[in-house]
Structures are given as C-alpha cells and as structure tokens.
Amino acid sequence: MQSMVAAGVVIPTALSWASEAMAATPNKGGKFIQGIAAGSTTDVLDPATYENNFIGSIGYLFGNTLTEVNNRNELVGELAESFESDDAQTWRFNIRQGVEFHNGKTLTTEDVIASINMHRGEDSTSAAKGIVAPIQDIQADGNTVVFTLDAPNADFPYMMSDYHLQILPVDSTGALDPQSGIGTGSYVIETYEPGVRAVGNKFANSWKEGAGHFDQVEILALVDPTARQNALLAGDVHAIDRVDPKTVALLGRAPNINIEEVTGTLHYVFPMRGDAAPFDNNDLRLALKYAIKRQELVDKILHGHGALGNDHPISTANRFHASDLPQREFDADKARHHYEKSGHSGPIQLSASDAAFAGAVDAAQLISASAAECGIDIEVVREPSDGYWSNVWNKKPWCASYWSGRPTEDWMFTSGYVQESEWNDTAFRDTPSADRFNEIVVQARSELDQDKRRGMYAEAQQLLADDSGSTVPMFANYIMGVSKEIAHDENIASNWTLDGTKAAERWWFA
C-alpha cells in the first residue's frame, strides 16, 4: 500500500490491488474434504490398477509423476526438473534433486526406472501398459534417465504425466512395493478404506513449494449424485465433482456454494461403424451428421453446460484444436442431398442407453426428431444398461457412447481412431482417408516444429469430421460444486475434473 501510494496510485485503487493480492495468497492449514463420484471396494493403492477418479485422486494425494499438466494446461516438469530431446525418439529426463519419499528415502534414478518398468513387459497387467509400450530401453546417465523409444514421439513427456506412472521407492534390494502408498506427494496416507475414504496428512518434508496448503485432506467416495450434492449443501464436504446438469442451477443458488465449470476433453458421441452397412457409405454418414441439431443437444441434454462438437474428438482444451474448421450445423438441405445420393431407404437403427451417458436415450430421440425433418427415418433402440459396453458399444453399427478424451491429440487419436486400435469404434480403416489419417498421426508424432504439427492435426481433424463415422455433437463441461470457504488460483485445469484431480494440492481455505 505504502509503495503504491508513494508511486502515485490513488488510495481506492491501491486498496483494490492490495485486496486482490491478499486473496491470491494461499492460506495454510485446515482439513479439506472432497466427495468423489466414483470408488470401488476393489480399489487398491497400486498405481497400475487405477481406473476411477476416487483412487486417482488418492494417488495424486501421495504421489508424483515425472511431468504434470499445470492449472494453465501447460506441461511442466514434476519429479523431472526438465526434459529434452533432439530427435523425439531419445528423451532425457533430468531428475529433481533433494526430493524425499515419505519413508525418508531420497529419490534416485533407480526409483524412476523401477517404477516405469513395473508397467512394462509381456506379463504386465498395468492400465498404462500401452503408454509405455513404445519404450525400448531405459538407462540412467548420472542424474538423468534416458528413454529410447521405438519411434519418434514429440508427445512422450505428456505420456509421463499419466496418473498410473507414479514414482515409487525401491528398497535395498532394488524391489518396490506398489501397494505401499508411499510416494513423494504433498500428503502421507494415514487411513485408506477401499471404495469408502482416504485421509492424508501434510508431509513435513514435501519438496513442492506453493502446493499442499491444507494440514489434512479427506477423500470420500460418494457415488450417488443426490448424496454427493446433499453432503456439499450440509457442509459435510468442501467440494464435489460431476454435479448433475439438471440440478446445477438449483445448487448454484445456495448461499454457501460456488459452481466451478470448465470445458475439458469429455465428449458424448454416436460413432457409426464404417465396416457395417449402411454406414459404409460416406454420403449416408454425412447426411446423418447434417441432420443433428447440436445446439439443441447442448441445451436440452447438457442444459447449456457444454459446447458444440464438430465431429472430431479434439476440444478447445487441447493444444492443437482446429479452431478454423467450420462448425457443422443442422442443414436439412445438405442432409437430404447426401441422403438421396447415398441411395438408402428405410429406417436406420440407433442404439442407446443411459449407461453411455446421462440423457443418452433422450439425445437419441432428439436426433431422430431432427432427422425426420430431413426425410430420414431413425429408429431408436433402447438397449439395457446391463452389458451395454460388452454387447452394444463397438458391436452395433450405430450407438451412443462417450470418451473422457486425452490431454494430447496423439494420445486421443491413438486410443480411438488409428486403424490398429481395439477401441476404434468407428472402424475407420481401409479407405484412402483412413490411410492418410494414419500417415498424418505417425508423422505428427516425430514433428518438433509446433506450427507444422498444428497443420497436421488440423488435417487429421478434418478427415475424421468429413470422411469417418466420427459423430461428436457435444463436449460436456466438468461441473464442480465448491464451498465458498475454499479459494484457488484464477486458473483451473481442464485435463481432468477438480483442477486436474489436484484440488487437494492446489486449493486452500479462503
């Protein structure tokens, strides 16, 4: 205040600036409680097994990875102080010095190599096995870990931020215990009840400055949306994820609650399999894409808590989102043109169940209604929720589904669209466009010039939108309910819910 006044800043302005600075300064202490819309009694602390946001949140409580996506959606070093490559095939990660595990052991390259190798090999059942599969060799070079890949991949440092790839301590024999719950994170696990709760206490020797502001954190599995919302309203928890879009307005009117909302990579889809009639005809696929009223779906299914999709899986949260790609909109004339050109007649079946996403059946009915305006007959088949993912998704020619998305374009394309992927639910393969798409994906991995990569990924998005069965009408927001007792930085990460699943590390009491 004195400095600003002395510099000629008027007192009201100086007061305002000083208040903003104080509000942005984290307070220390207190117990932060989260209610998470997931959890299973089969959840264990072994990072290789993580499959939901409850156990993932606990993993970030006690552990760190080599890199992380910060709250501005930028990739930064975590346990790796820096990383570099000249050719995108050999990567050098310089390991941070002076980092201590909860058991008192100092972090070394041996810990890093053993932790990554835990996910590799033919016998591995790790959920991250596919991520580490391109690694041909890992070696220590002083304080540096050198990864040699089977091919260039400019996004490899992003892969090392995957929540399964936490660095664990080896013992005197070089072995590690993946279920120990011992890591380098801001909190030490005190209590863990699978599928129920976990409690962590602030680690006194935490290496990470400006993080871990609470004295204690408790994470509760509150799968039922009503129970989760009521816990927040009653003040039993300070933050919840996956607020129901139908009730978010009501919850937001509560005097003690803030609604935090970001557009991430979560998207709701209706993939058409290109290897099954009638969806092996691209004119039919285009007819159906033009027959969808996307804004209506965002309004009525997401209740406005989302954004328009453009028939590819890359959202505005991704680095190389093709913002110049014209937004596809409902166009009855174009839909009729392509439908007539396809030569198809008769009803087209669309399988749906709310197992795919909340409101999936209603969304399918809306698509059927808008298609009828174009002279296209869509028959909505209500599928049972039980067995939907094993009997319908990736089996029926057209169905409702969803993707949580991935932080990078290559990660998303490799997971769901390249021809060798088992999750290629559009069967986008064996066509000139599919061949070109796969060629681009491989080339873009090894391209270090970011402008060139942007152009490559723009072409890849265009190919999916125009030539594949990719039908992505909407991206759903991450909607979080947060007590007004809680404060955080002005930026909230959009790679996962609850600030990249790191609210416990990044937030504080106001």
Short mmCIF file of C-alpha atoms in Angstrom, two decimals:
data_model
loop_
_atom_site.label_atom_id
_atom_site.label_comp_id
_atom_site.label_asym_id
_atom_site.label_seq_id
_atom_site.Cartn_x
_atom_site.Cartn_y
_atom_site.Cartn_z
CA MET A 1 0.00 0.00 0.00
CA GLN A 2 2.72 2.49 1.01
CA SER A 3 4.75 1.69 -2.09
CA MET A 4 1.77 2.10 -4.40
CA VAL A 5 0.69 5.40 -2.83
CA ALA A 6 4.26 6.65 -2.98
CA ALA A 7 4.27 5.74 -6.67
CA GLY A 8 1.24 7.93 -7.25
CA VAL A 9 -1.52 5.29 -7.19
CA VAL A 10 -4.70 6.69 -5.65
CA ILE A 11 -5.81 5.09 -2.37
CA PRO A 12 -9.02 3.33 -3.64
CA THR A 13 -7.07 1.70 -6.46
CA ALA A 14 -4.24 0.74 -4.11
CA LEU A 15 -6.75 -0.82 -1.72
CA SER A 16 -8.31 -2.82 -4.55
CA TRP A 17 -4.96 -4.09 -5.79
CA ALA A 18 -3.84 -4.98 -2.27
CA SER A 19 -7.07 -6.91 -1.65
CA GLU A 20 -6.61 -8.88 -4.88
CA ALA A 21 -3.04 -9.73 -3.91
CA MET A 22 -4.16 -10.92 -0.46
CA ALA A 23 -6.97 -13.03 -1.96
CA ALA A 24 -4.49 -14.76 -4.25
CA THR A 25 -2.12 -15.62 -1.39
CA PRO A 26 -2.87 -19.14 -0.16
CA ASN A 27 -3.72 -19.63 3.50
CA LYS A 28 -2.20 -22.63 5.24
CA GLY A 29 -3.98 -25.20 7.40
CA GLY A 30 -7.36 -26.81 7.88
CA LYS A 31 -8.96 -30.06 6.74
CA PHE A 32 -10.23 -30.24 3.17
CA ILE A 33 -12.89 -32.85 2.36
CA GLN A 34 -13.83 -33.93 -1.17
CA GLY A 35 -16.80 -36.00 -2.31
CA ILE A 36 -15.96 -38.02 -5.43
CA ALA A 37 -18.49 -39.62 -7.80
CA ALA A 38 -16.59 -42.91 -8.01
CA GLY A 39 -15.00 -45.60 -5.92
CA SER A 40 -14.96 -49.35 -5.63
CA THR A 41 -14.18 -51.82 -2.86
CA THR A 42 -11.70 -53.39 -5.26
CA ASP A 43 -9.61 -50.18 -5.46
CA VAL A 44 -6.05 -50.66 -4.24
CA LEU A 45 -3.15 -48.24 -3.89
CA ASP A 46 -1.16 -49.87 -6.70
CA PRO A 47 -1.00 -47.11 -9.37
CA ALA A 48 -1.05 -49.68 -12.18
CA THR A 49 -4.64 -50.59 -11.26
CA TYR A 50 -6.21 -47.12 -11.05
CA GLU A 51 -9.48 -46.99 -13.00
CA ASN A 52 -11.63 -44.23 -11.46
CA ASN A 53 -11.37 -40.70 -10.11
CA PHE A 54 -11.64 -41.75 -6.45
CA ILE A 55 -8.48 -43.81 -6.43
CA GLY A 56 -6.86 -41.45 -8.93
CA SER A 57 -7.39 -38.54 -6.54
CA ILE A 58 -5.81 -40.55 -3.74
CA GLY A 59 -2.87 -41.36 -5.99
CA TYR A 60 -2.22 -37.68 -6.60
CA LEU A 61 -2.51 -37.13 -2.84
CA PHE A 62 0.58 -39.19 -2.02
CA GLY A 63 2.41 -39.47 -5.34
CA ASN A 64 4.04 -37.56 -8.17
CA THR A 65 4.88 -38.32 -11.78
CA LEU A 66 7.80 -37.17 -13.91
CA THR A 67 5.72 -34.42 -15.53
CA GLU A 68 2.36 -32.79 -14.89
CA VAL A 69 -0.21 -30.60 -16.62
CA ASN A 70 -0.50 -27.46 -14.52
CA ASN A 71 -3.62 -25.40 -13.88
CA ARG A 72 -3.00 -23.42 -17.08
CA ASN A 73 -3.00 -26.70 -19.06
CA GLU A 74 0.74 -26.42 -19.69
CA LEU A 75 3.08 -29.39 -19.43
CA VAL A 76 5.75 -28.80 -16.79
CA GLY A 77 8.30 -30.91 -15.02
CA GLU A 78 7.34 -32.51 -11.72
CA LEU A 79 9.83 -35.09 -10.44
CA ALA A 80 11.72 -34.41 -13.63
CA GLU A 81 13.14 -30.92 -13.32
CA SER A 82 13.48 -30.75 -17.08
CA PHE A 83 13.25 -32.94 -20.18
CA GLU A 84 14.68 -32.70 -23.65
CA SER A 85 15.24 -34.49 -26.95
CA ASP A 86 16.98 -33.73 -30.21
CA ASP A 87 15.02 -36.23 -32.29
CA ALA A 88 11.85 -37.03 -30.25
CA GLN A 89 13.00 -40.64 -30.04
CA THR A 90 15.63 -40.43 -27.32
CA TRP A 91 14.36 -38.45 -24.34
CA ARG A 92 16.45 -37.26 -21.39
CA PHE A 93 14.64 -36.53 -18.11
CA ASN A 94 16.75 -34.70 -15.53
CA ILE A 95 15.58 -35.92 -12.12
CA ARG A 96 14.91 -33.35 -9.43
CA GLN A 97 17.43 -33.34 -6.56
CA GLY A 98 16.67 -33.36 -2.84
CA VAL A 99 13.25 -35.00 -3.12
CA GLU A 100 12.30 -37.23 -0.20
CA PHE A 101 9.87 -40.13 -0.08
CA HIS A 102 7.52 -40.46 2.89
CA ASN A 103 9.70 -43.25 4.28
CA GLY A 104 12.75 -40.98 4.33
CA LYS A 105 14.43 -42.35 1.21
CA THR A 106 15.90 -39.85 -1.27
CA LEU A 107 14.62 -40.00 -4.85
CA THR A 108 17.09 -41.50 -7.34
CA THR A 109 17.11 -42.58 -10.96
CA GLU A 110 16.83 -46.18 -9.72
CA ASP A 111 13.37 -45.39 -8.31
CA VAL A 112 12.28 -43.86 -11.62
CA ILE A 113 13.47 -46.77 -13.75
CA ALA A 114 11.92 -49.42 -11.48
CA SER A 115 8.61 -47.52 -11.31
CA ILE A 116 8.29 -47.26 -15.09
CA ASN A 117 9.49 -50.83 -15.67
CA MET A 118 6.73 -52.05 -13.36
CA HIS A 119 4.25 -51.29 -16.18
CA ARG A 120 6.31 -52.85 -18.98
CA GLY A 121 6.75 -56.38 -20.23
CA GLU A 122 4.59 -59.16 -21.59
CA ASP A 123 3.31 -60.18 -18.15
CA SER A 124 2.26 -56.66 -17.18
CA THR A 125 -1.44 -56.13 -16.49
CA SER A 126 -0.98 -52.41 -15.90
CA ALA A 127 -3.55 -49.97 -17.25
CA ALA A 128 -0.54 -47.98 -18.52
CA LYS A 129 0.99 -50.87 -20.44
CA GLY A 130 0.01 -49.31 -23.78
CA ILE A 131 1.51 -45.96 -22.81
CA VAL A 132 4.92 -47.42 -22.00
CA ALA A 133 4.88 -49.97 -24.85
CA PRO A 134 6.92 -47.69 -27.20
CA ILE A 135 9.79 -47.61 -24.69
CA GLN A 136 12.58 -49.86 -25.94
CA ASP A 137 15.13 -49.06 -23.27
CA ILE A 138 15.57 -47.08 -20.05
CA GLN A 139 19.01 -46.21 -18.71
CA ALA A 140 20.49 -43.94 -16.07
CA ASP A 141 23.13 -41.42 -17.09
CA GLY A 142 24.23 -39.73 -13.90
CA ASN A 143 21.16 -37.91 -12.58
CA THR A 144 19.36 -38.29 -15.91
CA VAL A 145 17.01 -41.05 -17.02
CA VAL A 146 17.29 -41.74 -20.76
CA PHE A 147 14.29 -43.23 -22.57
CA THR A 148 14.78 -44.73 -26.03
CA LEU A 149 11.54 -45.17 -27.98
CA ASP A 150 10.79 -47.44 -30.92
CA ALA A 151 9.88 -44.37 -33.00
CA PRO A 152 9.90 -40.58 -32.55
CA ASN A 153 7.11 -39.20 -30.37
CA ALA A 154 7.07 -35.47 -29.58
CA ASP A 155 4.30 -36.01 -27.00
CA PHE A 156 6.18 -38.56 -24.93
CA PRO A 157 6.69 -36.13 -21.99
CA TYR A 158 2.88 -35.75 -21.82
CA MET A 159 2.54 -39.52 -21.52
CA MET A 160 4.78 -39.40 -18.45
CA SER A 161 2.14 -37.30 -16.66
CA ASP A 162 -0.31 -40.23 -16.70
CA TYR A 163 -1.61 -40.84 -13.18
CA HIS A 164 -0.67 -44.52 -13.35
CA LEU A 165 3.02 -43.68 -13.72
CA GLN A 166 3.73 -42.52 -10.17
CA ILE A 167 7.29 -42.87 -8.97
CA LEU A 168 7.61 -45.24 -6.03
CA PRO A 169 10.65 -46.00 -3.82
CA VAL A 170 12.75 -49.13 -4.23
CA ASP A 171 14.10 -50.95 -1.20
CA SER A 172 17.68 -52.04 -0.53
CA THR A 173 17.30 -54.96 -2.94
CA GLY A 174 16.00 -52.76 -5.78
CA ALA A 175 12.42 -54.00 -5.45
CA LEU A 176 9.38 -51.84 -4.89
CA ASP A 177 6.03 -52.36 -3.19
CA PRO A 178 3.32 -50.92 -5.47
CA GLN A 179 0.66 -51.10 -2.74
CA SER A 180 2.64 -49.32 -0.05
CA GLY A 181 1.01 -45.93 -0.57
CA ILE A 182 4.44 -44.33 -0.12
CA GLY A 183 5.37 -41.60 -2.54
CA THR A 184 6.81 -38.09 -2.81
CA GLY A 185 3.46 -36.27 -2.76
CA SER A 186 2.27 -33.47 -0.51
CA TYR A 187 0.32 -35.81 1.80
CA VAL A 188 1.09 -39.01 3.69
CA ILE A 189 -1.69 -41.59 3.70
CA GLU A 190 -2.98 -42.10 7.25
CA THR A 191 -6.17 -44.03 6.54
CA TYR A 192 -7.35 -45.92 3.49
CA GLU A 193 -10.67 -47.78 3.20
CA PRO A 194 -11.17 -49.14 -0.34
CA GLY A 195 -14.17 -47.57 -2.05
CA VAL A 196 -15.02 -45.56 1.07
CA ARG A 197 -12.47 -42.96 2.18
CA ALA A 198 -8.86 -41.94 2.48
CA VAL A 199 -7.17 -39.47 4.80
CA GLY A 200 -3.80 -37.85 4.18
CA ASN A 201 -1.71 -35.61 6.42
CA LYS A 202 0.61 -32.89 5.19
CA PHE A 203 4.10 -34.26 4.56
CA ALA A 204 6.52 -32.16 6.61
CA ASN A 205 9.37 -32.61 4.12
CA SER A 206 7.38 -32.05 0.95
CA TRP A 207 9.59 -30.82 -1.88
CA LYS A 208 6.87 -28.99 -3.80
CA GLU A 209 6.73 -25.29 -2.94
CA GLY A 210 3.42 -23.47 -3.30
CA ALA A 211 1.42 -26.68 -3.06
CA GLY A 212 -0.29 -28.77 -0.39
CA HIS A 213 -1.75 -25.91 1.67
CA PHE A 214 -4.07 -27.99 3.87
CA ASP A 215 -2.97 -29.74 7.06
CA GLN A 216 -5.17 -32.70 6.21
CA VAL A 217 -7.23 -33.96 3.28
CA GLU A 218 -10.07 -36.49 3.29
CA ILE A 219 -11.44 -38.03 0.11
CA LEU A 220 -14.86 -39.70 0.25
CA ALA A 221 -16.46 -41.98 -2.34
CA LEU A 222 -19.97 -40.54 -2.83
CA VAL A 223 -21.21 -42.26 -5.96
CA ASP A 224 -24.88 -41.32 -5.57
CA PRO A 225 -25.40 -37.81 -7.04
CA THR A 226 -28.08 -36.84 -4.51
CA ALA A 227 -25.96 -37.91 -1.55
CA ARG A 228 -22.99 -36.06 -3.01
CA GLN A 229 -24.97 -32.86 -3.50
CA ASN A 230 -26.58 -33.05 -0.06
CA ALA A 231 -23.19 -33.52 1.58
CA LEU A 232 -21.98 -30.30 -0.05
CA LEU A 233 -25.12 -28.37 0.91
CA ALA A 234 -24.82 -29.56 4.51
CA GLY A 235 -21.17 -28.56 4.69
CA ASP A 236 -20.00 -32.14 5.24
CA VAL A 237 -17.66 -31.81 2.24
CA HIS A 238 -15.99 -28.78 0.69
CA ALA A 239 -16.01 -29.87 -2.97
CA ILE A 240 -17.72 -32.41 -5.22
CA ASP A 241 -17.30 -33.42 -8.83
CA ARG A 242 -19.86 -34.34 -11.51
CA VAL A 243 -22.66 -32.04 -10.48
CA ASP A 244 -25.84 -33.14 -12.32
CA PRO A 245 -26.56 -30.62 -15.13
CA LYS A 246 -30.28 -30.86 -14.28
CA THR A 247 -29.72 -29.58 -10.73
CA VAL A 248 -26.70 -27.33 -11.16
CA ALA A 249 -28.82 -24.14 -11.28
CA LEU A 250 -30.57 -25.05 -8.05
CA LEU A 251 -27.29 -25.92 -6.33
CA GLY A 252 -25.72 -22.71 -7.55
CA ARG A 253 -28.39 -20.67 -5.74
CA ALA A 254 -27.25 -22.00 -2.37
CA PRO A 255 -25.58 -19.13 -0.45
CA ASN A 256 -22.59 -21.22 0.59
CA ILE A 257 -21.78 -22.81 -2.78
CA ASN A 258 -19.85 -21.78 -5.88
CA ILE A 259 -20.21 -23.65 -9.15
CA GLU A 260 -16.90 -24.13 -10.94
CA GLU A 261 -17.14 -25.16 -14.56
CA VAL A 262 -14.57 -25.77 -17.28
CA THR A 263 -14.72 -27.21 -20.76
CA GLY A 264 -12.34 -30.12 -20.93
CA THR A 265 -11.96 -33.13 -23.18
CA LEU A 266 -15.08 -35.09 -22.13
CA HIS A 267 -17.30 -35.66 -25.17
CA TYR A 268 -20.51 -37.52 -25.93
CA VAL A 269 -20.53 -39.38 -29.22
CA PHE A 270 -22.60 -41.50 -31.63
CA PRO A 271 -19.96 -43.48 -33.58
CA MET A 272 -21.01 -45.06 -36.88
CA ARG A 273 -19.05 -48.15 -37.84
CA GLY A 274 -17.69 -47.75 -41.35
CA ASP A 275 -17.39 -51.51 -41.82
CA ALA A 276 -21.14 -52.16 -41.48
CA ALA A 277 -23.99 -51.24 -43.81
CA PRO A 278 -25.44 -48.72 -44.26
CA PHE A 279 -22.65 -46.74 -42.58
CA ASP A 280 -20.04 -47.88 -45.09
CA ASN A 281 -21.43 -45.13 -47.33
CA ASN A 282 -19.94 -41.72 -46.55
CA ASP A 283 -22.87 -39.83 -48.08
CA LEU A 284 -25.15 -41.53 -45.55
CA ARG A 285 -22.78 -40.65 -42.74
CA LEU A 286 -22.69 -37.00 -43.84
CA ALA A 287 -26.47 -36.95 -44.15
CA LEU A 288 -26.83 -38.04 -40.54
CA LYS A 289 -24.21 -35.57 -39.32
CA TYR A 290 -26.02 -32.66 -41.02
CA ALA A 291 -29.32 -33.91 -39.55
CA ILE A 292 -28.24 -33.29 -35.93
CA LYS A 293 -29.26 -30.14 -34.08
CA ARG A 294 -26.16 -29.82 -31.94
CA GLN A 295 -27.15 -26.70 -30.04
CA GLU A 296 -30.42 -28.40 -29.09
CA LEU A 297 -28.46 -31.27 -27.59
CA VAL A 298 -26.22 -28.91 -25.63
CA ASP A 299 -29.30 -27.02 -24.41
CA LYS A 300 -31.56 -29.94 -23.56
CA ILE A 301 -29.17 -32.73 -22.60
CA LEU A 302 -26.33 -30.73 -21.05
CA HIS A 303 -28.65 -27.86 -20.02
CA GLY A 304 -26.10 -25.48 -21.51
CA HIS A 305 -23.16 -26.93 -19.59
CA GLY A 306 -21.06 -27.86 -22.57
CA ALA A 307 -20.01 -26.85 -26.04
CA LEU A 308 -20.71 -27.81 -29.61
CA GLY A 309 -18.81 -30.70 -31.08
CA ASN A 310 -17.60 -30.75 -34.66
CA ASP A 311 -17.41 -34.49 -35.39
CA HIS A 312 -13.86 -34.97 -34.15
CA PRO A 313 -12.57 -35.65 -30.61
CA ILE A 314 -10.27 -32.66 -30.14
CA SER A 315 -11.68 -30.00 -27.83
CA THR A 316 -10.74 -26.38 -27.24
CA ALA A 317 -8.83 -27.62 -24.18
CA ASN A 318 -6.32 -29.35 -26.47
CA ARG A 319 -3.27 -27.54 -27.80
CA PHE A 320 -3.97 -28.17 -31.48
CA HIS A 321 -7.73 -27.78 -31.66
CA ALA A 322 -8.62 -26.80 -35.23
CA SER A 323 -10.43 -23.55 -34.49
CA ASP A 324 -10.55 -22.64 -38.19
CA LEU A 325 -12.54 -25.73 -39.10
CA PRO A 326 -16.09 -24.55 -39.99
CA GLN A 327 -18.61 -25.60 -37.37
CA ARG A 328 -21.00 -28.21 -38.74
CA GLU A 329 -24.62 -27.19 -38.12
CA PHE A 330 -28.05 -28.62 -38.80
CA ASP A 331 -28.74 -28.26 -42.52
CA ALA A 332 -31.83 -30.05 -43.80
CA ASP A 333 -30.99 -29.36 -47.47
CA LYS A 334 -27.48 -30.83 -47.20
CA ALA A 335 -28.82 -33.76 -45.21
CA ARG A 336 -31.41 -34.52 -47.91
CA HIS A 337 -28.82 -34.10 -50.66
CA HIS A 338 -26.39 -36.60 -49.15
CA TYR A 339 -29.18 -38.98 -48.13
CA GLU A 340 -30.57 -39.11 -51.65
CA LYS A 341 -27.06 -39.51 -53.04
CA SER A 342 -26.45 -42.46 -50.70
CA GLY A 343 -29.36 -44.36 -52.25
CA HIS A 344 -30.53 -45.61 -48.86
CA SER A 345 -34.17 -46.05 -47.89
CA GLY A 346 -35.95 -47.34 -44.82
CA PRO A 347 -35.33 -46.95 -41.08
CA ILE A 348 -31.84 -46.64 -39.59
CA GLN A 349 -31.32 -48.07 -36.12
CA LEU A 350 -29.58 -46.08 -33.38
CA SER A 351 -28.86 -48.00 -30.16
CA ALA A 352 -28.80 -46.01 -26.93
CA SER A 353 -28.81 -46.42 -23.18
CA ASP A 354 -28.15 -44.02 -20.34
CA ALA A 355 -25.26 -46.32 -19.50
CA ALA A 356 -23.46 -44.40 -22.24
CA PHE A 357 -24.07 -41.03 -20.58
CA ALA A 358 -26.86 -39.36 -18.62
CA GLY A 359 -29.55 -38.44 -21.14
CA ALA A 360 -28.23 -40.61 -23.97
CA VAL A 361 -31.66 -42.05 -24.82
CA ASP A 362 -33.21 -38.58 -24.85
CA ALA A 363 -30.37 -37.37 -27.06
CA ALA A 364 -31.02 -40.22 -29.49
CA GLN A 365 -34.71 -39.29 -29.60
CA LEU A 366 -33.81 -35.67 -30.38
CA ILE A 367 -31.54 -36.82 -33.20
CA SER A 368 -34.38 -38.98 -34.54
CA ALA A 369 -36.75 -36.00 -34.46
CA SER A 370 -34.39 -33.63 -36.26
CA ALA A 371 -33.55 -36.28 -38.87
CA ALA A 372 -37.25 -36.74 -39.57
CA GLU A 373 -37.32 -33.09 -40.68
CA CYS A 374 -34.79 -34.12 -43.36
CA GLY A 375 -36.77 -37.13 -44.53
CA ILE A 376 -34.56 -39.62 -42.67
CA ASP A 377 -36.17 -42.31 -40.52
CA ILE A 378 -34.15 -43.15 -37.39
CA GLU A 379 -35.41 -45.91 -35.12
CA VAL A 380 -34.08 -45.52 -31.56
CA VAL A 381 -33.36 -48.89 -29.97
CA ARG A 382 -33.40 -48.71 -26.17
CA GLU A 383 -30.69 -51.07 -25.02
CA PRO A 384 -30.45 -52.45 -21.46
CA SER A 385 -27.79 -50.81 -19.30
CA ASP A 386 -26.53 -54.17 -18.12
CA GLY A 387 -23.99 -55.42 -20.63
CA TYR A 388 -24.16 -52.28 -22.78
CA TRP A 389 -20.38 -51.95 -23.11
CA SER A 390 -19.82 -55.60 -23.94
CA ASN A 391 -22.88 -56.17 -26.15
CA VAL A 392 -23.56 -52.84 -27.86
CA TRP A 393 -20.58 -50.49 -27.92
CA ASN A 394 -18.11 -51.45 -30.63
CA LYS A 395 -20.60 -54.14 -31.72
CA LYS A 396 -23.77 -52.44 -33.01
CA PRO A 397 -23.29 -50.34 -36.16
CA TRP A 398 -24.53 -47.09 -34.54
CA CYS A 399 -24.79 -46.37 -30.84
CA ALA A 400 -24.42 -43.78 -28.11
CA SER A 401 -21.10 -43.62 -26.29
CA TYR A 402 -18.67 -41.23 -24.61
CA TRP A 403 -14.95 -40.53 -24.36
CA SER A 404 -13.24 -38.79 -21.48
CA GLY A 405 -10.72 -37.55 -24.02
CA ARG A 406 -6.96 -37.25 -23.66
CA PRO A 407 -4.61 -34.31 -22.97
CA THR A 408 -2.89 -34.61 -26.35
CA GLU A 409 -4.07 -35.15 -29.89
CA ASP A 410 -1.79 -38.13 -30.50
CA TRP A 411 -2.97 -39.81 -27.29
CA MET A 412 -6.62 -39.41 -28.33
CA PHE A 413 -6.12 -40.49 -31.93
CA THR A 414 -4.02 -43.48 -30.89
CA SER A 415 -6.59 -44.57 -28.32
CA GLY A 416 -9.65 -44.47 -30.54
CA TYR A 417 -9.03 -43.79 -34.23
CA VAL A 418 -5.85 -45.29 -35.66
CA GLN A 419 -6.51 -48.47 -37.58
CA GLU A 420 -4.76 -50.84 -35.15
CA SER A 421 -6.62 -49.59 -32.06
CA GLU A 422 -9.01 -52.08 -30.50
CA TRP A 423 -11.15 -49.12 -29.41
CA ASN A 424 -11.56 -47.80 -32.97
CA ASP A 425 -15.35 -47.71 -32.58
CA THR A 426 -15.88 -46.05 -35.97
CA ALA A 427 -13.89 -48.81 -37.74
CA PHE A 428 -12.06 -46.00 -39.56
CA ARG A 429 -9.67 -48.11 -41.63
CA ASP A 430 -9.01 -49.49 -45.12
CA THR A 431 -10.02 -46.34 -47.02
CA PRO A 432 -7.84 -43.66 -48.65
CA SER A 433 -8.89 -41.15 -45.98
CA ALA A 434 -8.12 -43.60 -43.18
CA ASP A 435 -4.73 -44.34 -44.72
CA ARG A 436 -3.96 -40.63 -44.94
CA PHE A 437 -5.14 -40.11 -41.34
CA ASN A 438 -2.86 -42.86 -40.03
CA GLU A 439 0.04 -41.44 -42.03
CA ILE A 440 -0.51 -37.98 -40.50
CA VAL A 441 -0.69 -39.34 -36.95
CA VAL A 442 2.66 -41.10 -37.35
CA GLN A 443 4.30 -38.07 -38.97
CA ALA A 444 3.00 -35.63 -36.36
CA ARG A 445 4.49 -37.65 -33.50
CA SER A 446 8.00 -37.01 -34.73
CA GLU A 447 7.50 -33.38 -35.82
CA LEU A 448 9.06 -30.94 -33.34
CA ASP A 449 8.02 -27.79 -35.24
CA GLN A 450 4.82 -26.82 -33.43
CA ASP A 451 3.37 -24.88 -36.36
CA LYS A 452 3.80 -27.86 -38.66
CA ARG A 453 2.24 -30.14 -36.07
CA ARG A 454 -0.73 -27.80 -35.80
CA GLY A 455 -1.31 -28.07 -39.54
CA MET A 456 -1.04 -31.85 -39.46
CA TYR A 457 -3.51 -32.20 -36.64
CA ALA A 458 -5.91 -29.79 -38.33
CA GLU A 459 -5.92 -32.06 -41.39
CA ALA A 460 -6.46 -35.11 -39.16
CA GLN A 461 -9.48 -33.47 -37.52
CA GLN A 462 -10.87 -32.55 -40.93
CA LEU A 463 -10.53 -36.15 -42.16
CA LEU A 464 -12.39 -37.50 -39.14
CA ALA A 465 -15.16 -34.92 -39.46
CA ASP A 466 -15.70 -35.36 -43.19
CA ASP A 467 -14.73 -38.93 -44.03
CA SER A 468 -15.20 -41.13 -40.97
CA GLY A 469 -18.07 -42.29 -38.78
CA SER A 470 -16.94 -39.94 -36.01
CA THR A 471 -20.08 -38.15 -34.82
CA VAL A 472 -19.28 -35.81 -31.94
CA PRO A 473 -22.18 -33.40 -31.36
CA MET A 474 -21.17 -32.07 -27.94
CA PHE A 475 -18.45 -31.67 -25.33
CA ALA A 476 -19.62 -31.82 -21.73
CA ASN A 477 -18.22 -29.46 -19.13
CA TYR A 478 -16.63 -30.55 -15.90
CA ILE A 479 -19.08 -29.18 -13.32
CA MET A 480 -17.90 -28.94 -9.73
CA GLY A 481 -19.62 -27.70 -6.59
CA VAL A 482 -17.25 -25.90 -4.21
CA SER A 483 -17.83 -24.39 -0.78
CA LYS A 484 -17.26 -20.64 -0.58
CA GLU A 485 -14.82 -21.43 2.21
CA ILE A 486 -12.41 -22.66 -0.48
CA ALA A 487 -10.20 -20.49 -2.68
CA HIS A 488 -7.93 -21.26 -5.61
CA ASP A 489 -5.91 -19.65 -8.37
CA GLU A 490 -7.84 -17.93 -11.16
CA ASN A 491 -7.00 -20.83 -13.49
CA ILE A 492 -8.47 -24.32 -13.16
CA ALA A 493 -7.03 -27.16 -15.22
CA SER A 494 -9.34 -28.79 -17.73
CA ASN A 495 -7.47 -32.04 -18.38
CA TRP A 496 -9.46 -33.75 -15.60
CA THR A 497 -12.16 -32.68 -13.15
CA LEU A 498 -11.35 -30.88 -9.86
CA ASP A 499 -8.42 -28.91 -11.24
CA GLY A 500 -6.74 -31.83 -12.98
CA THR A 501 -7.69 -34.04 -9.99
CA LYS A 502 -5.25 -31.97 -7.94
CA ALA A 503 -7.58 -29.76 -5.92
CA ALA A 504 -6.11 -31.15 -2.69
CA GLU A 505 -2.69 -29.92 -3.76
CA ARG A 506 -3.67 -26.63 -5.43
CA TRP A 507 -6.57 -25.17 -3.41
CA TRP A 508 -6.75 -23.62 0.07
CA PHE A 509 -9.16 -22.16 2.65
CA ALA A 510 -10.18 -18.58 1.88
#
